[in-house]
Each structure stands twice: as C-alpha cells, then as structure tokens.
Amino acid sequence: DAGVIQSPRHEVTEMGQEVTLRCKPISGHNSLFWYRQTMMRGLELLIYFNNNVPIDDSGMPEDRFSAKMPNASFSTLKIQPSEPRDSAVYFCASSLSAGNTIYFGEGSWLTVV
Amino acid sequence: AQKITQTQPGMFVQEKEAVTLDCTYDTSDPSYGLFWYKQPSSGEMIFLIYQGSYDQQNATEGRYSLNFQKARKSANLVISASQLGDSAMYFCAMRALDTGRRALTFGSGTRLQVQP
C-alpha cells in the first residue's frame, strides 16, 4: 500500500519566491496534518484538516503561509513570499479520524536562500 | 494543554543490550494515546508503537515495548537487543482521543547511538 506521498522531496528557492508543497494522504484517511521540523523548534503542528475542513490552524506562522485541501486525496502548503527562516523539513501526515496512528510522509526539505 | 518531556538528549547503548528511552507527559484530557516514532538520519518519521490511556497492558511490537505508568505519567520506550540500525532520533508524542484536538504533540527527542 502506498504511504503518504509528498512532493517535492527537496527544494531550494530564493527569498521572496513562492513555494508550494504537495501531499497525497493514505487512501481512506480523512485526517491530514502538516508539521514543520527545525533544529530550534522541533516538530510543530502547522495545520490539521478533518474531512477536508481545517480544524486547527493555530500553528500557521503568519499570513505568508496557507494550506488547502480541495479533496480527500490532495493537500497543498504554500509559502508566499518565502524567507530564509522558513527553511525546514515539512512533513505531511494522515490518519483515520477514529484511528490511533498517524502516518508520516518522507518530508519536503526546503531551503530558502 | 498537552506537554511531552524527553529529558535525555542523547543515549549510548552497546549492540545487543536493552535500552530505555524516557518520556513523561502532562495532559488534562481523560482519554489519550501515546506514541513513539523513530527518525533515522534519512529523515523519515517511522511509527513504532502506540499505547492508549485506557489500555490495561503495556504495548509491545517486536523488540519495542512501552512501559506505561499512568500514575507517574510516564511512557518509556524499551528497545531490547539493540541493533546498529536502531541508531536514530526517537520521539515520544501524544494526542487526545475524545476531543477535536487529534493532532500529535511531540517531545524534543532522544538521539540513540548503538555502538558495536
């Protein structure tokens, strides 16, 4: 079975550019999470969707960040404009709403120069 | 609010020995789940083991077991017969089960190094 699929795996972009990260959750999972991992702050929840509806976006850093889930099989996390401090690994994860386990994608490694 | 504390930034263990990674938590949720994830140097987050707060028995998954002590609010991971491939970061995490707050809260992690 396919796991959570994220793209791109690696991205290097210049400050001020728009970055779009993509995620395909595990088929049948109806909860989707975006996390960010940095050395300084560890793993932080950015936003959480349930049945394609954002439930908790309190972790979204600022207006430069936006996330969408237009359907059950696709989500995007967009940063516009990007800044060097956005450099991090961005993980997408999914689970069943009533399930006990959250499965992570391999992460998108973002470097903003 | 939920909080996970991992007090061991780094641990060393000899190959084939057992090691315990500590995790304490704090929550006001009556029902919650506790998780351990492994993150090797390649970066992916690998689910290892789950323990529900209502589970009477400690969870086990192969060489992994979770030493759950509810009164002490601890959920330590025990790895038996360590292997070189166990060298990685290990994260303890928790989530509420009966509320809308179903996202995981993570600890800061413990870096385990298995020595030959």
mmCIF file of C-alpha atoms in Angstrom:
data_model
loop_
_atom_site.group_PDB
_atom_site.id
_atom_site.type_symbol
_atom_site.label_atom_id
_atom_site.label_comp_id
_atom_site.label_asym_id
_atom_site.label_seq_id
_atom_site.Cartn_x
_atom_site.Cartn_y
_atom_site.Cartn_z
ATOM 1 C CA ASP A 1 0.000 0.000 0.000
ATOM 2 C CA ALA A 2 1.203 3.486 -0.790
ATOM 3 C CA GLY A 3 2.023 5.640 2.177
ATOM 4 C CA VAL A 4 1.731 9.393 2.467
ATOM 5 C CA ILE A 5 3.298 10.899 -0.628
ATOM 6 C CA GLN A 6 4.935 14.310 -0.537
ATOM 7 C CA SER A 7 6.497 16.411 -3.250
ATOM 8 C CA PRO A 8 8.956 17.844 -3.839
ATOM 9 C CA ARG A 9 11.393 15.938 -1.644
ATOM 10 C CA HIS A 10 13.918 18.736 -1.826
ATOM 11 C CA GLU A 11 13.554 22.340 -2.858
ATOM 12 C CA VAL A 12 15.986 25.206 -2.871
ATOM 13 C CA THR A 13 14.481 28.586 -3.637
ATOM 14 C CA GLU A 14 15.383 32.219 -3.386
ATOM 15 C CA MET A 15 13.936 34.520 -0.789
ATOM 16 C CA GLY A 16 10.720 36.086 -1.994
ATOM 17 C CA GLN A 17 9.712 33.217 -4.228
ATOM 18 C CA GLU A 18 6.515 31.247 -3.810
ATOM 19 C CA VAL A 19 6.863 27.687 -2.588
ATOM 20 C CA THR A 20 4.158 25.043 -2.914
ATOM 21 C CA LEU A 21 4.444 21.736 -1.106
ATOM 22 C CA ARG A 22 2.098 18.910 -2.010
ATOM 23 C CA CYS A 23 0.718 15.937 -0.166
ATOM 24 C CA LYS A 24 -1.332 12.886 -1.031
ATOM 25 C CA PRO A 25 -2.613 11.161 2.126
ATOM 26 C CA ILE A 26 -3.127 7.442 2.505
ATOM 27 C CA SER A 27 -6.275 6.398 0.677
ATOM 28 C CA GLY A 28 -9.234 6.311 3.035
ATOM 29 C CA HIS A 29 -7.638 8.519 5.665
ATOM 30 C CA ASN A 30 -9.755 11.550 6.500
ATOM 31 C CA SER A 31 -7.413 13.468 8.807
ATOM 32 C CA LEU A 32 -4.411 15.284 7.388
ATOM 33 C CA PHE A 33 -1.688 17.162 9.220
ATOM 34 C CA TRP A 34 1.129 19.472 8.189
ATOM 35 C CA TYR A 35 4.124 19.623 10.526
ATOM 36 C CA ARG A 36 7.345 21.600 10.362
ATOM 37 C CA GLN A 37 10.623 20.386 11.845
ATOM 38 C CA THR A 38 13.560 22.626 12.680
ATOM 39 C CA MET A 39 16.546 22.190 14.965
ATOM 40 C CA MET A 40 15.458 25.107 17.120
ATOM 41 C CA ARG A 41 11.772 24.351 17.499
ATOM 42 C CA GLY A 42 11.493 20.623 16.888
ATOM 43 C CA LEU A 43 8.280 19.258 15.390
ATOM 44 C CA GLU A 44 5.475 21.790 15.260
ATOM 45 C CA LEU A 45 1.924 21.319 14.036
ATOM 46 C CA LEU A 46 1.067 23.862 11.383
ATOM 47 C CA ILE A 47 -2.467 22.865 10.446
ATOM 48 C CA TYR A 48 -4.833 19.942 10.758
ATOM 49 C CA PHE A 49 -7.705 19.018 8.413
ATOM 50 C CA ASN A 50 -10.535 16.607 9.093
ATOM 51 C CA ASN A 51 -12.742 15.605 6.161
ATOM 52 C CA ASN A 52 -11.044 18.326 4.096
ATOM 53 C CA VAL A 53 -12.017 21.047 6.583
ATOM 54 C CA PRO A 54 -9.323 22.929 8.522
ATOM 55 C CA ILE A 55 -9.848 22.191 12.210
ATOM 56 C CA ASP A 56 -6.815 23.796 13.801
ATOM 57 C CA ASP A 57 -4.573 26.285 12.009
ATOM 58 C CA SER A 58 -3.223 27.941 15.133
ATOM 59 C CA GLY A 59 0.274 26.755 14.257
ATOM 60 C CA MET A 60 0.426 28.525 10.908
ATOM 61 C CA PRO A 61 3.210 31.059 11.446
ATOM 62 C CA GLU A 62 1.764 34.039 9.639
ATOM 63 C CA ASP A 63 -0.170 35.191 6.625
ATOM 64 C CA ARG A 64 2.611 34.096 4.318
ATOM 65 C CA PHE A 65 1.564 30.517 4.963
ATOM 66 C CA SER A 66 -1.619 28.997 3.581
ATOM 67 C CA ALA A 67 -2.893 25.452 3.272
ATOM 68 C CA LYS A 68 -5.699 23.925 1.276
ATOM 69 C CA MET A 69 -7.317 20.551 0.949
ATOM 70 C CA PRO A 70 -9.586 20.669 -2.090
ATOM 71 C CA ASN A 71 -10.400 16.969 -1.893
ATOM 72 C CA ALA A 72 -9.737 13.903 0.192
ATOM 73 C CA SER A 73 -6.646 12.900 -1.744
ATOM 74 C CA PHE A 74 -4.688 16.137 -2.044
ATOM 75 C CA SER A 75 -3.411 18.993 0.063
ATOM 76 C CA THR A 76 -1.038 21.882 -0.504
ATOM 77 C CA LEU A 77 1.000 24.083 1.787
ATOM 78 C CA LYS A 78 2.012 27.358 0.213
ATOM 79 C CA ILE A 79 4.533 29.927 1.392
ATOM 80 C CA GLN A 80 4.433 33.300 -0.314
ATOM 81 C CA PRO A 81 6.782 35.090 -0.121
ATOM 82 C CA SER A 82 9.346 32.675 1.286
ATOM 83 C CA GLU A 83 12.031 33.769 3.747
ATOM 84 C CA PRO A 84 15.268 32.115 4.899
ATOM 85 C CA ARG A 85 13.711 31.373 8.311
ATOM 86 C CA ASP A 86 11.189 29.140 6.559
ATOM 87 C CA SER A 87 13.981 26.666 5.829
ATOM 88 C CA ALA A 88 12.894 23.408 7.457
ATOM 89 C CA VAL A 89 11.583 19.941 6.794
ATOM 90 C CA TYR A 90 7.846 19.980 6.177
ATOM 91 C CA PHE A 91 6.017 16.776 6.928
ATOM 92 C CA CYS A 92 2.564 15.783 5.845
ATOM 93 C CA ALA A 93 0.816 13.054 7.816
ATOM 94 C CA SER A 94 -2.546 11.324 7.696
ATOM 95 C CA SER A 95 -4.767 9.113 9.798
ATOM 96 C CA LEU A 96 -8.284 7.846 10.183
ATOM 97 C CA SER A 97 -10.325 10.167 12.350
ATOM 98 C CA ALA A 98 -11.064 7.337 14.727
ATOM 99 C CA GLY A 99 -7.703 5.721 14.213
ATOM 100 C CA ASN A 100 -4.867 5.638 16.644
ATOM 101 C CA THR A 101 -1.899 6.041 14.359
ATOM 102 C CA ILE A 102 -0.681 8.978 12.331
ATOM 103 C CA TYR A 103 1.491 8.052 9.363
ATOM 104 C CA PHE A 104 4.054 10.483 8.027
ATOM 105 C CA GLY A 105 5.345 11.167 4.564
ATOM 106 C CA GLU A 106 9.062 11.329 3.885
ATOM 107 C CA GLY A 107 9.088 15.101 4.223
ATOM 108 C CA SER A 108 9.870 18.019 1.965
ATOM 109 C CA TRP A 109 13.257 19.569 2.700
ATOM 110 C CA LEU A 110 13.002 23.283 2.000
ATOM 111 C CA THR A 111 15.959 25.637 1.825
ATOM 112 C CA VAL A 112 15.329 29.340 1.237
ATOM 113 C CA VAL A 113 18.462 31.291 0.349
ATOM 114 C CA ALA B 1 -2.706 21.754 27.017
ATOM 115 C CA GLN B 2 -0.507 18.773 26.322
ATOM 116 C CA LYS B 3 3.180 18.563 27.051
ATOM 117 C CA ILE B 4 5.739 15.860 26.343
ATOM 118 C CA THR B 5 9.126 15.860 28.058
ATOM 119 C CA GLN B 6 12.097 13.822 26.929
ATOM 120 C CA THR B 7 14.966 14.534 29.283
ATOM 121 C CA GLN B 8 17.671 12.545 27.502
ATOM 122 C CA PRO B 9 19.094 14.471 24.554
ATOM 123 C CA GLY B 10 21.404 11.577 23.747
ATOM 124 C CA MET B 11 21.884 7.960 24.738
ATOM 125 C CA PHE B 12 24.514 5.342 24.005
ATOM 126 C CA VAL B 13 23.953 1.594 24.135
ATOM 127 C CA GLN B 14 26.047 -1.402 23.225
ATOM 128 C CA GLU B 15 24.810 -3.624 20.459
ATOM 129 C CA LYS B 16 22.578 -6.462 21.729
ATOM 130 C CA GLU B 17 21.822 -4.697 25.004
ATOM 131 C CA ALA B 18 18.473 -3.245 26.035
ATOM 132 C CA VAL B 19 17.908 0.489 26.351
ATOM 133 C CA THR B 20 15.138 2.594 27.876
ATOM 134 C CA LEU B 21 14.222 5.983 26.465
ATOM 135 C CA ASP B 22 12.334 8.179 28.901
ATOM 136 C CA CYS B 23 9.145 10.095 28.232
ATOM 137 C CA THR B 24 6.871 11.925 30.642
ATOM 138 C CA TYR B 25 3.715 13.722 29.700
ATOM 139 C CA ASP B 26 1.136 16.093 31.031
ATOM 140 C CA THR B 27 -2.435 16.454 29.834
ATOM 141 C CA SER B 28 -5.893 17.325 31.068
ATOM 142 C CA ASP B 29 -7.538 15.016 28.544
ATOM 143 C CA PRO B 30 -9.196 11.989 30.161
ATOM 144 C CA SER B 31 -8.506 9.794 27.150
ATOM 145 C CA TYR B 32 -5.294 9.977 25.182
ATOM 146 C CA GLY B 33 -2.840 7.993 23.145
ATOM 147 C CA LEU B 34 0.910 7.820 23.458
ATOM 148 C CA PHE B 35 3.198 7.152 20.513
ATOM 149 C CA TRP B 36 6.834 6.598 19.721
ATOM 150 C CA TYR B 37 8.369 7.456 16.371
ATOM 151 C CA LYS B 38 11.847 6.753 15.013
ATOM 152 C CA GLN B 39 13.609 9.211 12.747
ATOM 153 C CA PRO B 40 16.778 7.814 11.140
ATOM 154 C CA SER B 41 19.346 10.051 9.519
ATOM 155 C CA SER B 42 17.461 9.780 6.234
ATOM 156 C CA GLY B 43 14.740 11.891 7.836
ATOM 157 C CA GLU B 44 11.525 9.919 7.585
ATOM 158 C CA MET B 45 9.268 9.515 10.618
ATOM 159 C CA ILE B 46 8.580 5.859 11.328
ATOM 160 C CA PHE B 47 5.751 4.838 13.661
ATOM 161 C CA LEU B 48 6.951 2.314 16.243
ATOM 162 C CA ILE B 49 4.371 1.715 18.940
ATOM 163 C CA TYR B 50 1.114 3.000 20.416
ATOM 164 C CA GLN B 51 -0.386 2.900 23.920
ATOM 165 C CA GLY B 52 -3.895 4.032 24.792
ATOM 166 C CA SER B 53 -4.502 5.566 28.177
ATOM 167 C CA TYR B 54 -7.251 3.041 28.800
ATOM 168 C CA ASP B 55 -5.152 0.016 27.856
ATOM 169 C CA GLN B 56 -4.547 -2.290 30.778
ATOM 170 C CA GLN B 57 -1.465 -3.938 29.347
ATOM 171 C CA ASN B 58 1.740 -2.379 28.117
ATOM 172 C CA ALA B 59 2.061 -2.322 24.348
ATOM 173 C CA THR B 60 4.660 -4.452 22.610
ATOM 174 C CA GLU B 61 5.768 -4.547 18.976
ATOM 175 C CA GLY B 62 8.604 -6.946 18.309
ATOM 176 C CA ARG B 63 11.706 -5.608 20.057
ATOM 177 C CA TYR B 64 9.840 -2.476 21.172
ATOM 178 C CA SER B 65 7.793 -2.259 24.330
ATOM 179 C CA LEU B 66 6.204 0.689 26.035
ATOM 180 C CA ASN B 67 6.482 0.870 29.797
ATOM 181 C CA PHE B 68 3.311 2.798 30.612
ATOM 182 C CA GLN B 69 2.901 4.064 34.163
ATOM 183 C CA LYS B 70 -0.229 6.158 34.178
ATOM 184 C CA ALA B 71 0.024 7.404 37.754
ATOM 185 C CA ARG B 72 3.534 8.659 37.094
ATOM 186 C CA LYS B 73 2.541 9.970 33.651
ATOM 187 C CA SER B 74 5.398 8.184 32.010
ATOM 188 C CA ALA B 75 5.571 6.222 28.755
ATOM 189 C CA ASN B 76 9.109 4.956 28.377
ATOM 190 C CA LEU B 77 10.224 3.079 25.271
ATOM 191 C CA VAL B 78 12.237 -0.074 25.818
ATOM 192 C CA ILE B 79 14.267 -1.452 22.929
ATOM 193 C CA SER B 80 15.555 -4.948 23.527
ATOM 194 C CA ALA B 81 18.577 -6.488 21.824
ATOM 195 C CA SER B 82 19.736 -3.221 20.241
ATOM 196 C CA GLN B 83 20.943 -3.309 16.666
ATOM 197 C CA LEU B 84 23.176 -0.881 14.790
ATOM 198 C CA GLY B 85 20.167 0.065 12.684
ATOM 199 C CA ASP B 86 18.412 1.351 15.801
ATOM 200 C CA SER B 87 20.690 4.403 15.809
ATOM 201 C CA ALA B 88 18.305 7.291 15.222
ATOM 202 C CA MET B 89 16.292 10.055 16.847
ATOM 203 C CA TYR B 90 13.324 8.828 18.851
ATOM 204 C CA PHE B 91 10.296 10.993 19.514
ATOM 205 C CA CYS B 92 7.577 10.484 22.085
ATOM 206 C CA ALA B 93 4.213 12.007 21.198
ATOM 207 C CA MET B 94 0.640 12.123 22.396
ATOM 208 C CA ARG B 95 -2.797 13.035 21.139
ATOM 209 C CA ALA B 96 -6.213 13.407 22.718
ATOM 210 C CA LEU B 97 -8.693 10.735 21.704
ATOM 211 C CA ASP B 98 -12.079 12.137 22.666
ATOM 212 C CA THR B 99 -11.809 15.739 21.585
ATOM 213 C CA GLY B 100 -11.227 17.632 18.382
ATOM 214 C CA ARG B 101 -7.564 18.052 19.234
ATOM 215 C CA ARG B 102 -6.397 14.983 17.393
ATOM 216 C CA ALA B 103 -3.017 16.249 16.270
ATOM 217 C CA LEU B 104 0.154 14.895 17.842
ATOM 218 C CA THR B 105 2.213 16.867 20.318
ATOM 219 C CA PHE B 106 5.869 15.845 20.201
ATOM 220 C CA GLY B 107 8.713 15.832 22.665
ATOM 221 C CA SER B 108 12.148 17.170 21.788
ATOM 222 C CA GLY B 109 13.531 13.744 21.008
ATOM 223 C CA THR B 110 16.373 11.484 22.142
ATOM 224 C CA ARG B 111 19.266 10.622 19.867
ATOM 225 C CA LEU B 112 20.218 6.979 20.338
ATOM 226 C CA GLN B 113 23.559 5.678 19.190
ATOM 227 C CA VAL B 114 24.147 1.940 19.170
ATOM 228 C CA GLN B 115 27.789 1.011 19.462
ATOM 229 C CA PRO B 116 29.273 -2.231 18.108
#
